[in-house]
Coordinates of C-alpha atoms in Angstrom, one line a residue:
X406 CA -14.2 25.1 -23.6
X407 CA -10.5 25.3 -23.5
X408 CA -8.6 22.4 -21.3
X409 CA -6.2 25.4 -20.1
X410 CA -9.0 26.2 -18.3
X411 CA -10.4 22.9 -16.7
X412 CA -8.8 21.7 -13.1
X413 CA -8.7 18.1 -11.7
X414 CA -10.1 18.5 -8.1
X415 CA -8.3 15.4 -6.1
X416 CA -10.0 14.4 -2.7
X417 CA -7.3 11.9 -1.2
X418 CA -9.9 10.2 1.5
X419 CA -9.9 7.6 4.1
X420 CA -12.5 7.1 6.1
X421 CA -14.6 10.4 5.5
X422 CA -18.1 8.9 4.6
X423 CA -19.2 11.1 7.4
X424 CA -17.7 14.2 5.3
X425 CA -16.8 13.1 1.7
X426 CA -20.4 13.7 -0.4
X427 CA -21.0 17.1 1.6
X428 CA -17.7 18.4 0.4
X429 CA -18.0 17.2 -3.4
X430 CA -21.3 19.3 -3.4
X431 CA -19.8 22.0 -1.9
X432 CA -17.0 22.3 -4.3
X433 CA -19.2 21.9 -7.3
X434 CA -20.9 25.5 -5.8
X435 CA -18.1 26.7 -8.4
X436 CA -17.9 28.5 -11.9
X437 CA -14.5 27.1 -12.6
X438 CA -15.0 24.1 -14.8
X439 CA -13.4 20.6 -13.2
X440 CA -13.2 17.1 -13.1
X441 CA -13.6 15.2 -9.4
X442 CA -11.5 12.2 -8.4
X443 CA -11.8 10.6 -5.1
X444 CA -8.5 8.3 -4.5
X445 CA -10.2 6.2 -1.6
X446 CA -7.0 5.0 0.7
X447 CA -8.8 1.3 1.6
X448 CA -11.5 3.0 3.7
X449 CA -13.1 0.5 6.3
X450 CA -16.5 2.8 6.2
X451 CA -18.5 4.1 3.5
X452 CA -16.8 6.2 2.1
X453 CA -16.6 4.7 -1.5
X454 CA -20.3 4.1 -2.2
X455 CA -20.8 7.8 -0.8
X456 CA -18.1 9.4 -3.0
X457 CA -19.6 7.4 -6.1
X458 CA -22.7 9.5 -5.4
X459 CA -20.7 12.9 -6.4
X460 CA -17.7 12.3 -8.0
X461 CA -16.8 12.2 -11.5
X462 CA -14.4 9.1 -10.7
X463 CA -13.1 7.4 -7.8
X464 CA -10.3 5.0 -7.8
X465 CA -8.5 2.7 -5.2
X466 CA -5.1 3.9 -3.8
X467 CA -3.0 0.6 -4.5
X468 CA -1.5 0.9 -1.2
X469 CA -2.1 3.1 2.2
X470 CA -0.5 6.7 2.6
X471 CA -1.7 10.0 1.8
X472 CA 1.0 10.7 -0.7
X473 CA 0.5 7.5 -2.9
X474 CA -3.2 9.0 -3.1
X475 CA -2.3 12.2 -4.0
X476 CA 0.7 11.0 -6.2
X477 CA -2.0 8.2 -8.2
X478 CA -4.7 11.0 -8.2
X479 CA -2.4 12.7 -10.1
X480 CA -1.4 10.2 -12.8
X481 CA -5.4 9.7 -13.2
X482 CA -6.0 13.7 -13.8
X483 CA -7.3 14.5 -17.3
X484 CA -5.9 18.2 -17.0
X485 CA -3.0 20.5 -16.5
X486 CA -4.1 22.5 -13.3
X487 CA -4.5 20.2 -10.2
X488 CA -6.1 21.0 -7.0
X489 CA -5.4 19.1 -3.9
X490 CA -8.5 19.1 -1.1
X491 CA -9.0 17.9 2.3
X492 CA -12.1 14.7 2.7
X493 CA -13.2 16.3 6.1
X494 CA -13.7 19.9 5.6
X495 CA -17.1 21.6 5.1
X496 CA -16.3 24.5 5.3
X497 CA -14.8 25.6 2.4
X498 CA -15.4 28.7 0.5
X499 CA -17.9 28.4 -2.4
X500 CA -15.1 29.7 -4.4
X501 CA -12.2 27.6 -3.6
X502 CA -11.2 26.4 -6.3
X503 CA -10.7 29.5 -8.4
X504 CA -8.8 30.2 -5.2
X505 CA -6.5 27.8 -5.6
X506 CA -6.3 27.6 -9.2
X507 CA -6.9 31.2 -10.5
X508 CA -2.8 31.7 -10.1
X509 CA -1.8 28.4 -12.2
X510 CA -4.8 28.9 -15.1
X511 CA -3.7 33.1 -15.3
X512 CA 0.1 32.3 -15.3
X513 CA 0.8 34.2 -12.1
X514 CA 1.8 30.6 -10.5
X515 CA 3.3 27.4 -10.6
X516 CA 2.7 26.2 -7.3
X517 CA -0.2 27.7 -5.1
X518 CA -0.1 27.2 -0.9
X519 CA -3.5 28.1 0.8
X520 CA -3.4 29.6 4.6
X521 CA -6.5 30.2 6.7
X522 CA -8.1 30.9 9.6
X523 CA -8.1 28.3 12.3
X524 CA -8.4 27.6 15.9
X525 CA -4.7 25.9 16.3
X526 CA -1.4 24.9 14.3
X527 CA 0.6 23.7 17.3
X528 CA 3.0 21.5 15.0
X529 CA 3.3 24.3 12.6
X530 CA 4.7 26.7 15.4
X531 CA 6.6 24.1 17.5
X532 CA 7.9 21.7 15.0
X533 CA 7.5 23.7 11.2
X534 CA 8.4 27.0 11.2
X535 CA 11.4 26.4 13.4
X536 CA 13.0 23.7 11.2
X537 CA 12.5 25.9 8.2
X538 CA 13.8 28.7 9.9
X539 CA 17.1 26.6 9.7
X540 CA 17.4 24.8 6.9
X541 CA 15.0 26.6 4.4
X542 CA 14.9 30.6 5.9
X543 CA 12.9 31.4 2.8
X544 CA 10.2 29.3 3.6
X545 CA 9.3 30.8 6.7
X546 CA 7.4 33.8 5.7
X547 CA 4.6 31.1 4.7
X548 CA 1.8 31.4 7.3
X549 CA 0.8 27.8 7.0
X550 CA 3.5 25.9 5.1
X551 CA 1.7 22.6 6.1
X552 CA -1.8 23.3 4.6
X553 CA -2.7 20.2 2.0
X554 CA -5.1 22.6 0.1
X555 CA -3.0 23.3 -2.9
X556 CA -2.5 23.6 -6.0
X557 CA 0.0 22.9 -8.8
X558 CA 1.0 22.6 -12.7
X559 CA 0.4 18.6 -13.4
X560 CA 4.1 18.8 -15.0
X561 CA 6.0 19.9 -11.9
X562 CA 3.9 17.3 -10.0
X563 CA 5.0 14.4 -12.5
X564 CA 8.9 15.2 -11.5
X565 CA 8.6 14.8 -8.1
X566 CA 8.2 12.3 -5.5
X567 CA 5.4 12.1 -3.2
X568 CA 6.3 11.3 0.6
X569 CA 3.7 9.0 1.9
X570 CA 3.0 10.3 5.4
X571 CA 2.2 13.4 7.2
X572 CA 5.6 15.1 5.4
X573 CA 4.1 14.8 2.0
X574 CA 2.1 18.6 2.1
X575 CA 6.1 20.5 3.2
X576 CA 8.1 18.2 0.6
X577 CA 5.8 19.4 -1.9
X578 CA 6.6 23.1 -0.9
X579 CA 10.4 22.7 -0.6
X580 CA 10.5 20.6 -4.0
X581 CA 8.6 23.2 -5.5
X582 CA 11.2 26.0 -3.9
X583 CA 14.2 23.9 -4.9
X584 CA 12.9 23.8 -8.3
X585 CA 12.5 28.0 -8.5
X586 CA 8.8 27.5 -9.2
X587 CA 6.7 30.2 -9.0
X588 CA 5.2 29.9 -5.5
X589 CA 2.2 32.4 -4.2
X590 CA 0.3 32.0 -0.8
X591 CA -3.6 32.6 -0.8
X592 CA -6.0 33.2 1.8
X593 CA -9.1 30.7 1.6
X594 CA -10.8 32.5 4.6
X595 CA -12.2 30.2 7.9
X596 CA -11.1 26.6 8.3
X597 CA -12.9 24.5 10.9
X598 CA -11.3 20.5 11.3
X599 CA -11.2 18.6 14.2
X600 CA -8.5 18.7 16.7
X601 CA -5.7 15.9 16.5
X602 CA -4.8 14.0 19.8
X603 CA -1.6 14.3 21.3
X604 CA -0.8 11.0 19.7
X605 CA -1.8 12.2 16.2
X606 CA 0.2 15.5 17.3
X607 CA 3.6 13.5 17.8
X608 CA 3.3 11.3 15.2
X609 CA 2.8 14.3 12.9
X610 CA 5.5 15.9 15.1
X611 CA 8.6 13.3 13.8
X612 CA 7.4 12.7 10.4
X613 CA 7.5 16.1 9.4
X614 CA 10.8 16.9 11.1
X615 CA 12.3 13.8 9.0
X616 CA 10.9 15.3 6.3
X617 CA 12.4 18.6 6.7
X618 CA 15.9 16.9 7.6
X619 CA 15.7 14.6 4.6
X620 CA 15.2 17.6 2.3
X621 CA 17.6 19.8 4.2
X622 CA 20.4 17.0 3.6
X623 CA 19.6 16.2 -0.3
X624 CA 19.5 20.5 -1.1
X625 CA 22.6 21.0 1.1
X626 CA 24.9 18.2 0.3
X627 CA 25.6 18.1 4.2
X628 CA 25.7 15.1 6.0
X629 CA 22.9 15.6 8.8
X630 CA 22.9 13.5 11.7
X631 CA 19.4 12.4 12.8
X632 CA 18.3 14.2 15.7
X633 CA 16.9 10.7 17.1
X634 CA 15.6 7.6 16.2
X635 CA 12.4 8.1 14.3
X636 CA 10.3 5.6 14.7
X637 CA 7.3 5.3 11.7
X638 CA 4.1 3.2 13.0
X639 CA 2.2 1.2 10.6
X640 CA -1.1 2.0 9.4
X641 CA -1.3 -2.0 8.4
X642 CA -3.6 -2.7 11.5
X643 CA -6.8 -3.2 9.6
X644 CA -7.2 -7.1 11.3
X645 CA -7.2 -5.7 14.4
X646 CA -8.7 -2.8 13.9
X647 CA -11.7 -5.0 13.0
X648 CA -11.1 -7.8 15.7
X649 CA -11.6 -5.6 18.6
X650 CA -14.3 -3.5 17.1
X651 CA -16.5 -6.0 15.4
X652 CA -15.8 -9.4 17.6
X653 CA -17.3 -10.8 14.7
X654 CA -16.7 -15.0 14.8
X655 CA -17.3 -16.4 11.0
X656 CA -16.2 -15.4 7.3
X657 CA -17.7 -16.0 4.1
X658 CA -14.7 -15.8 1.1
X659 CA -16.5 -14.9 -2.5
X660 CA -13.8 -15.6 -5.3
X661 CA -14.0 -12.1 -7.5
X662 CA -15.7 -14.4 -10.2
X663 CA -18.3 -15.1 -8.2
X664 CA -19.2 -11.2 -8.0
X665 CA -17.8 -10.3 -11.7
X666 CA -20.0 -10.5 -14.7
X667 CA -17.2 -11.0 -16.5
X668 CA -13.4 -11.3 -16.4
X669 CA -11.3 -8.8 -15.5
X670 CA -7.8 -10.2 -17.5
X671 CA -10.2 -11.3 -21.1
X672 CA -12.2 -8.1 -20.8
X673 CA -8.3 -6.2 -20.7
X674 CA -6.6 -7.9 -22.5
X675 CA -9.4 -7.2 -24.8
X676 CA -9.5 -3.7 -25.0
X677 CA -5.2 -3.8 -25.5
X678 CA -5.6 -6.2 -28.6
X679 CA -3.7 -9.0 -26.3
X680 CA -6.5 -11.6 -26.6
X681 CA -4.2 -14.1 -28.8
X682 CA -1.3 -13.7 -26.1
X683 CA -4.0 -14.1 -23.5
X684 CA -5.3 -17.1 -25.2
X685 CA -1.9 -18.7 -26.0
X686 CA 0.2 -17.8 -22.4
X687 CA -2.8 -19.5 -20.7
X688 CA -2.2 -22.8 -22.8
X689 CA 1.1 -22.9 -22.5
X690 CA 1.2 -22.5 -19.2
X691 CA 0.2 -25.3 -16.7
X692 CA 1.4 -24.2 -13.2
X693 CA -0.2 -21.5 -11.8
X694 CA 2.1 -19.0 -10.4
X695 CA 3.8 -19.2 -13.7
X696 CA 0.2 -18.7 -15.5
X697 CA 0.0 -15.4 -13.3
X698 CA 3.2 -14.1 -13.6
X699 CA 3.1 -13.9 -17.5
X700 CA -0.5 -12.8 -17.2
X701 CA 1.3 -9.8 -15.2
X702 CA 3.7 -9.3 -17.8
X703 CA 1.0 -8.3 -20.1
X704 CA 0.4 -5.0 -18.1
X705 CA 3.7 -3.8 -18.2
X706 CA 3.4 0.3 -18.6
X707 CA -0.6 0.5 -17.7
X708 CA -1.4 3.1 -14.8
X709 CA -3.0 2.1 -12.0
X710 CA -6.3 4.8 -12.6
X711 CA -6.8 3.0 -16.2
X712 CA -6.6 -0.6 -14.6
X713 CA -8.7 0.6 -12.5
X714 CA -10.9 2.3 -15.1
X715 CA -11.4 -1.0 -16.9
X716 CA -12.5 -2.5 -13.6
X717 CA -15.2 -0.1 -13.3
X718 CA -16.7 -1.1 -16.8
X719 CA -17.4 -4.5 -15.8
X720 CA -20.7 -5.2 -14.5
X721 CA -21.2 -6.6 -11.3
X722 CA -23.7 -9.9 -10.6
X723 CA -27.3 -8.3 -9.4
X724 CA -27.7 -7.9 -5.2
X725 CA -23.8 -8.3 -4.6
X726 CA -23.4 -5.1 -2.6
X727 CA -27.3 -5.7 -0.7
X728 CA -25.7 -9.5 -0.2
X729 CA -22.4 -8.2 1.4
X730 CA -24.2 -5.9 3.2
X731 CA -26.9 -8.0 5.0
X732 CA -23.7 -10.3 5.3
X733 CA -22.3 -8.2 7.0
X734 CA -25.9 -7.6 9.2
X735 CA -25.8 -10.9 10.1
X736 CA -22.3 -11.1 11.9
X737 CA -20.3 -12.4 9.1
X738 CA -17.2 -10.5 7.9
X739 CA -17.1 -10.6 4.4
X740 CA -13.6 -11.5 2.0
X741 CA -13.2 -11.4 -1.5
X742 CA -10.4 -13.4 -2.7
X743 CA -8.7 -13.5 -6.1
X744 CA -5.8 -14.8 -8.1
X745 CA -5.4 -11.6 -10.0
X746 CA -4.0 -8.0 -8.9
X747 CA -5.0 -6.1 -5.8
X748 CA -5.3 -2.8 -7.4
X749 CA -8.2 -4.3 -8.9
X750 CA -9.7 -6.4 -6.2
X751 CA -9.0 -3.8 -3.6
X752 CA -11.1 -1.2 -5.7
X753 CA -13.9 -3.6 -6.2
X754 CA -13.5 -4.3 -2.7
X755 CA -14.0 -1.0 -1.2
X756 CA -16.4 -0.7 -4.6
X757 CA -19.0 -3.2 -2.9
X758 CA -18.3 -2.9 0.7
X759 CA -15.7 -5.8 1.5
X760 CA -14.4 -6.1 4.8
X761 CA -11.1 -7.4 3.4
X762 CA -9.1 -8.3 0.0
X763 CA -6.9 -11.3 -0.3
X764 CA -4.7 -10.9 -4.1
X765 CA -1.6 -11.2 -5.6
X766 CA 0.6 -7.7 -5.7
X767 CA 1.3 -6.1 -8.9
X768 CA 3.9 -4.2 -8.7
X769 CA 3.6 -0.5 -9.3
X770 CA 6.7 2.0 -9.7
X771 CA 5.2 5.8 -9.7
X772 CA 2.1 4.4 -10.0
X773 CA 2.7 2.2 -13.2
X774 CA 2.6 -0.7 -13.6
X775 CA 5.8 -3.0 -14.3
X776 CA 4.8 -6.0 -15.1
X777 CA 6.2 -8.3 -12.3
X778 CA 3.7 -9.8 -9.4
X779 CA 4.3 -10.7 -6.0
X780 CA 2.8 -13.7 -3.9
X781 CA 1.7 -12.4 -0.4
X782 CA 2.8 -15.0 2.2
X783 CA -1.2 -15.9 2.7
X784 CA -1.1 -17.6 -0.9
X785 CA 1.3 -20.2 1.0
X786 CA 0.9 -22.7 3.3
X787 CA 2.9 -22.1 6.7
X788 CA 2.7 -26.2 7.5
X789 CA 4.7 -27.0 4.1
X790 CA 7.3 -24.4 3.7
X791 CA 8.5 -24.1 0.6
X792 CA 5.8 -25.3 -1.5
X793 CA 3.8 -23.4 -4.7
X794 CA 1.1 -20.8 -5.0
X795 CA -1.9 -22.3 -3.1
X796 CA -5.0 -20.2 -3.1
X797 CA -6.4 -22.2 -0.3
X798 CA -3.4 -21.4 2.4
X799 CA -5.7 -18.1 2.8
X800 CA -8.0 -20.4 5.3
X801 CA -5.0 -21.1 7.5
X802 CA -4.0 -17.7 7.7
X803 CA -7.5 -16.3 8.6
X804 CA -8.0 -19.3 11.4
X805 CA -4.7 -17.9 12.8
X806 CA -5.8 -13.9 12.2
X807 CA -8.9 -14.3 14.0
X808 CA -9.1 -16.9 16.0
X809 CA -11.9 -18.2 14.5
X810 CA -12.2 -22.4 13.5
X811 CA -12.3 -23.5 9.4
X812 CA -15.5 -25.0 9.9
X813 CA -16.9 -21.4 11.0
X814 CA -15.4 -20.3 7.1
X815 CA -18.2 -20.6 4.1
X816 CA -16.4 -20.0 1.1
X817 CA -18.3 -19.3 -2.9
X818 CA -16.2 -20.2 -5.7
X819 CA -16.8 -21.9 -8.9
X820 CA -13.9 -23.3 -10.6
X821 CA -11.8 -26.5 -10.4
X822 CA -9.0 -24.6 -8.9
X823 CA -11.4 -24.0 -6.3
X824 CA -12.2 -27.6 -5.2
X825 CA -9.0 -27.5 -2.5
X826 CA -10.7 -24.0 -0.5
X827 CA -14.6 -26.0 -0.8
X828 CA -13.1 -29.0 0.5
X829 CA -11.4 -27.4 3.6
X830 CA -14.0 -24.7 4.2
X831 CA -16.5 -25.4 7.0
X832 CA -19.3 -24.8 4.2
X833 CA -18.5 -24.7 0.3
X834 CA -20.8 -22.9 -2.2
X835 CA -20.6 -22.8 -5.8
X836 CA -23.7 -21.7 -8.5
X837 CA -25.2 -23.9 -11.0
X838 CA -22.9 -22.3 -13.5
X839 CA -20.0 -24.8 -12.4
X840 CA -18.9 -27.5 -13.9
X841 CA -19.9 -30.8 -12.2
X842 CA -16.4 -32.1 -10.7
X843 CA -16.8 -28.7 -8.6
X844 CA -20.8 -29.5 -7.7
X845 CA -19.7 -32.6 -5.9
X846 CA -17.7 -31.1 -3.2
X847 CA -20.4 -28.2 -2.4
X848 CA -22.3 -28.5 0.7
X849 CA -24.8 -26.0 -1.3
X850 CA -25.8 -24.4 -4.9
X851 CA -26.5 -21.0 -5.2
X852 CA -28.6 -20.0 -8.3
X853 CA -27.0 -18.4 -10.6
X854 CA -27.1 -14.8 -11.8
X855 CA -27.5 -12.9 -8.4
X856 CA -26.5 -13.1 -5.0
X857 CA -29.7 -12.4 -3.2
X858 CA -30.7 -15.7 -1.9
X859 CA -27.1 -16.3 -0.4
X860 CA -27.8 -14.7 2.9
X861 CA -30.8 -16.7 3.4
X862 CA -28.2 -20.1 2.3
X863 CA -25.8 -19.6 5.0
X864 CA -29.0 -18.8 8.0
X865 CA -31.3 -21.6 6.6
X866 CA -34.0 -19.5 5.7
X867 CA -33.5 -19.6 1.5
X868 CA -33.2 -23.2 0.5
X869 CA -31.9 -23.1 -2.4
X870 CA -30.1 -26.5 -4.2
X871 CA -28.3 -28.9 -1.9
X872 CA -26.2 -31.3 -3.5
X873 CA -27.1 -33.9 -1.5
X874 CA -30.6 -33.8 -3.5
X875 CA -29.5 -32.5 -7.0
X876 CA -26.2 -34.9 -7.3
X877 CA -27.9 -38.4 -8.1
X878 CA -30.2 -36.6 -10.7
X879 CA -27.8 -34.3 -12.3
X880 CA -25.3 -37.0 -12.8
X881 CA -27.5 -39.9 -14.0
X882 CA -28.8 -37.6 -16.9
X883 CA -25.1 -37.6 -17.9
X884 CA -24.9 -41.3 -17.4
X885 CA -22.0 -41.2 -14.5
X886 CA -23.7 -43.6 -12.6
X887 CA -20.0 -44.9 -11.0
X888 CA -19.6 -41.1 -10.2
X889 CA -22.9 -41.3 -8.8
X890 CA -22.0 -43.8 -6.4
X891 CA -19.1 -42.5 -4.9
X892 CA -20.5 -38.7 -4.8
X893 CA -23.4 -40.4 -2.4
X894 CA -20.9 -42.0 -0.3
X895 CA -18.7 -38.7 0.2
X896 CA -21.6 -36.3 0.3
X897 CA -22.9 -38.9 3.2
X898 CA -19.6 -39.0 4.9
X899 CA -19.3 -35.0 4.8
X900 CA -23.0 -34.7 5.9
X901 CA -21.9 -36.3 9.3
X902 CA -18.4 -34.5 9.8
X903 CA -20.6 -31.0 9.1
X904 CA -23.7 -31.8 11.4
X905 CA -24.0 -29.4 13.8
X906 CA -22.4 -26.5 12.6
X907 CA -24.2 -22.9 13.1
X908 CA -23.8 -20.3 10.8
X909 CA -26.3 -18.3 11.6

């Protein structure tokens, strides 16, 4: 079958596990042959292990906005025909997607705008049409130039930018006029979505009128004054989002190792033939935030969708997402923590049900990577200003985020970098895989190969190894007896300094 003919469907989505898996089957109703990508914007629901039940692929969005979704959905599309689709509506034609892409694939097209039936547009009337009427008069005649079912050549997509709010679906439609693209309305028949609350309505309202200015003033050359201040509000709230609607009072951190069969840098760097470089930037190398910022380096130019796709071909340890989930169950909010990049961690995150993701940022221009990292301000401790990369400053940040004491934070890791977050955490767990300098400041050993029995660790109900027992034994069969010795004496002293501690 000719690729001509094959359209990327991309299902920006956040926070549709209500919706998402009854849309993908009804878009699949089709004869048009496609591809599915969900671009997940760091959903707090389910709607990541729902969408993985449909679609052909979904990836993370590497940070939150609608039009960084749509833009890296995109740059992850294996063909030349794209169609954009709402997470939330079911009821869609069974034919929408020759709809939509019948124009482009035909050559009648370049850019295709649907318009439908509904029960309201109030900022389309109010706040839209009368803008356009203004600044763009040959825009008007479109009956619903804010409609985000569309769809477009891949080529006139990749020459644009992508706004990242609720202006993103209009700039799409005046970029693709002040191109002289071949634009054609089509009529996809009933729509039914919820209604949006008068705060979601003015919100909306502003963000599409700076849009509409913005592109008014770049097309024009004129020098607009802004009608008023436009104030954007942050969709960062995730803490307390989760605060007031979970109350939840302890947090277990799992370092991405932990969960990861294997590693996600070796098994790249791998597949790029960069193992040597790997290999010799890691020996050379002694600090750590200089470690990590070569490591970065080594990604210069790679997309976010094929990091991401690399991700998805590592294996993760057996029972992780049952673990996180009966975590979860049990009042604990779950945060996987990791030295490497958050496009990655954030997808494995939302991959296995997370509550949060604490990484370092890679930074992506256009949805590529360019080879520089940034330290989030959690990766450094707010009592010593000034001082290096420290993994461990996350506990500090998450007392202060939710209120809740150190010694109410379990924390599974495995390495020697690690010791610092195991000595500091209220309970530190680490498998038999670690080396023994990192068994002697664990509270408990988790056996490894699979996360099941860590629930029933942290309750009391799986007993798994303490090292209080295993210590003496495991170190005298290596002849440490001085080691020995002073393990007894700290494990004793940290025994008493724990005691009393509920974690369940």
């Amino acid at each position: 079958m000719e690729e001509n003919n094959m359209v990327s469907v991309i299902i920006p989505a956040l926070n549709e596990g209500a919706t998402i898996r009854k849309v993908i089957q009804r878009i699949k109703q089709t004869s048009v042959p496609l591809e599915i990508i969900v671009v997940d914007d760091n959903s707090t629901d389910n709607t990541v292990s729902e969408a993985l039940k449909e679609a052909d692929r979904v990836i993370t969005s590497s940070k939150k906005g609608k039009g960084i979704s749509m833009h890296e959905g995109m740059v992850a599309a294996r063909y030349d025909t794209i169609v954009y689709l709402d997470a939330d509506i079911l009821t869609y034609p069974k034919n929408i997607i020759a709809l939509l892409s019948d124009p482009i694939i035909n050559g009648e097209a370049d850019f295709v705008k649907s318009f439908f039936d509904r029960q309201a547009g109030r900022v389309t009337q109010l706040v839209a049409k009368p803008l356009l009427s203004i600044f763009f008069p040959e825009l008007e005649k479109f009956t619903q130039p804010l409609s985000g079912m569309i769809a477009a050549r891949k080529d006139f997509l990749q020459e644009i930018e992508f706004e990242n709010d609720y202006g993103v679906d209009i700039a799409l439609l005046i970029d693709a006029f002040a191109k002289k693209m071949r634009i054609k309305e089509v009529n996809i028949g009933f729509i039914r979505n919820d209604m949006q609350t008068l705060e979601a309505l003015g919100k909306m309202s502003r963000q599409i009128s700076r849009t509409i200015l913005q592109k008014a003033t770049l097309f024009s050359g004129s020098n607009l004054e802004t009608l008023s201040d436009i104030q954007t509000i942050s969709d960062e709230m995730d803490f307390a989002i989760r605060e007031s609607i979970l109350k939840l009072k302890k947090i277990i951190i799992i370092d991405i190792n932990i969960i990861l069969t294997v590693d996600f840098n070796h098994t790249a760097a791998a597949l790029y033939n960069m193992e040597h470089r790997l290999m010799q930037l890691n020996n050379t190398y002694t600090d750590k935030e200089s470690k990590l910022r070569k490591t970065a380096s080594l990604f210069k130019g790679r997309s976010l969708p094929e990091l991401q796709a690399i991700a998805d071909t590592i294996s993760f340890v057996p029972y992780s997402r049952e673990a996180i989930l009966q975590m979860k169950q049990n009042g604990y909010i779950c945060i996987l923590v990791s030295d490497g990049f958050d496009i990655v961690a954030n997808h494995i995150k939302n991959k296995l049900g997370f509550d949060y993701c604490f990484a370092n940022s890679l930074k992506m221009e256009k949805s590529i990577a360019t080879g520089e990292l940034e330290f989030p301000d959690y990766f450094n401790d707010p009592d010593e200003p000034g001082t290096k990369y420290d993994k461990s400053a996350i506990l500090k940040h998450l007392t202060v985020k939710f209120n809740i004491p150190q010694k109410n934070i379990v924390f599974v890791g495995n390495t020697t970098e690690d010791i610092p977050m195991l000595q500091a955490c209220g309970m530190g767990i680490v498998t038999t895989h670690a080396p023994v300098s990192v068994k002697l400041w664990a509270d408990k050993i988790l056996p490894a190969g699979s996360l099941k029995p860590l629930p029933g660790l942290l309750t009391g109900n799986e007993k798994g190894s303490s090292l209080k027992n295993n210590s003496v034994k495991y170190l005298a069969g290596i002849g440490i007896i001085a080691a020995t010795a002073f393990a007894g004496y700290y494990l004793y002293s940290k025994s008493k300094k724990k005691a009393g501690i509920p974690y369940s």
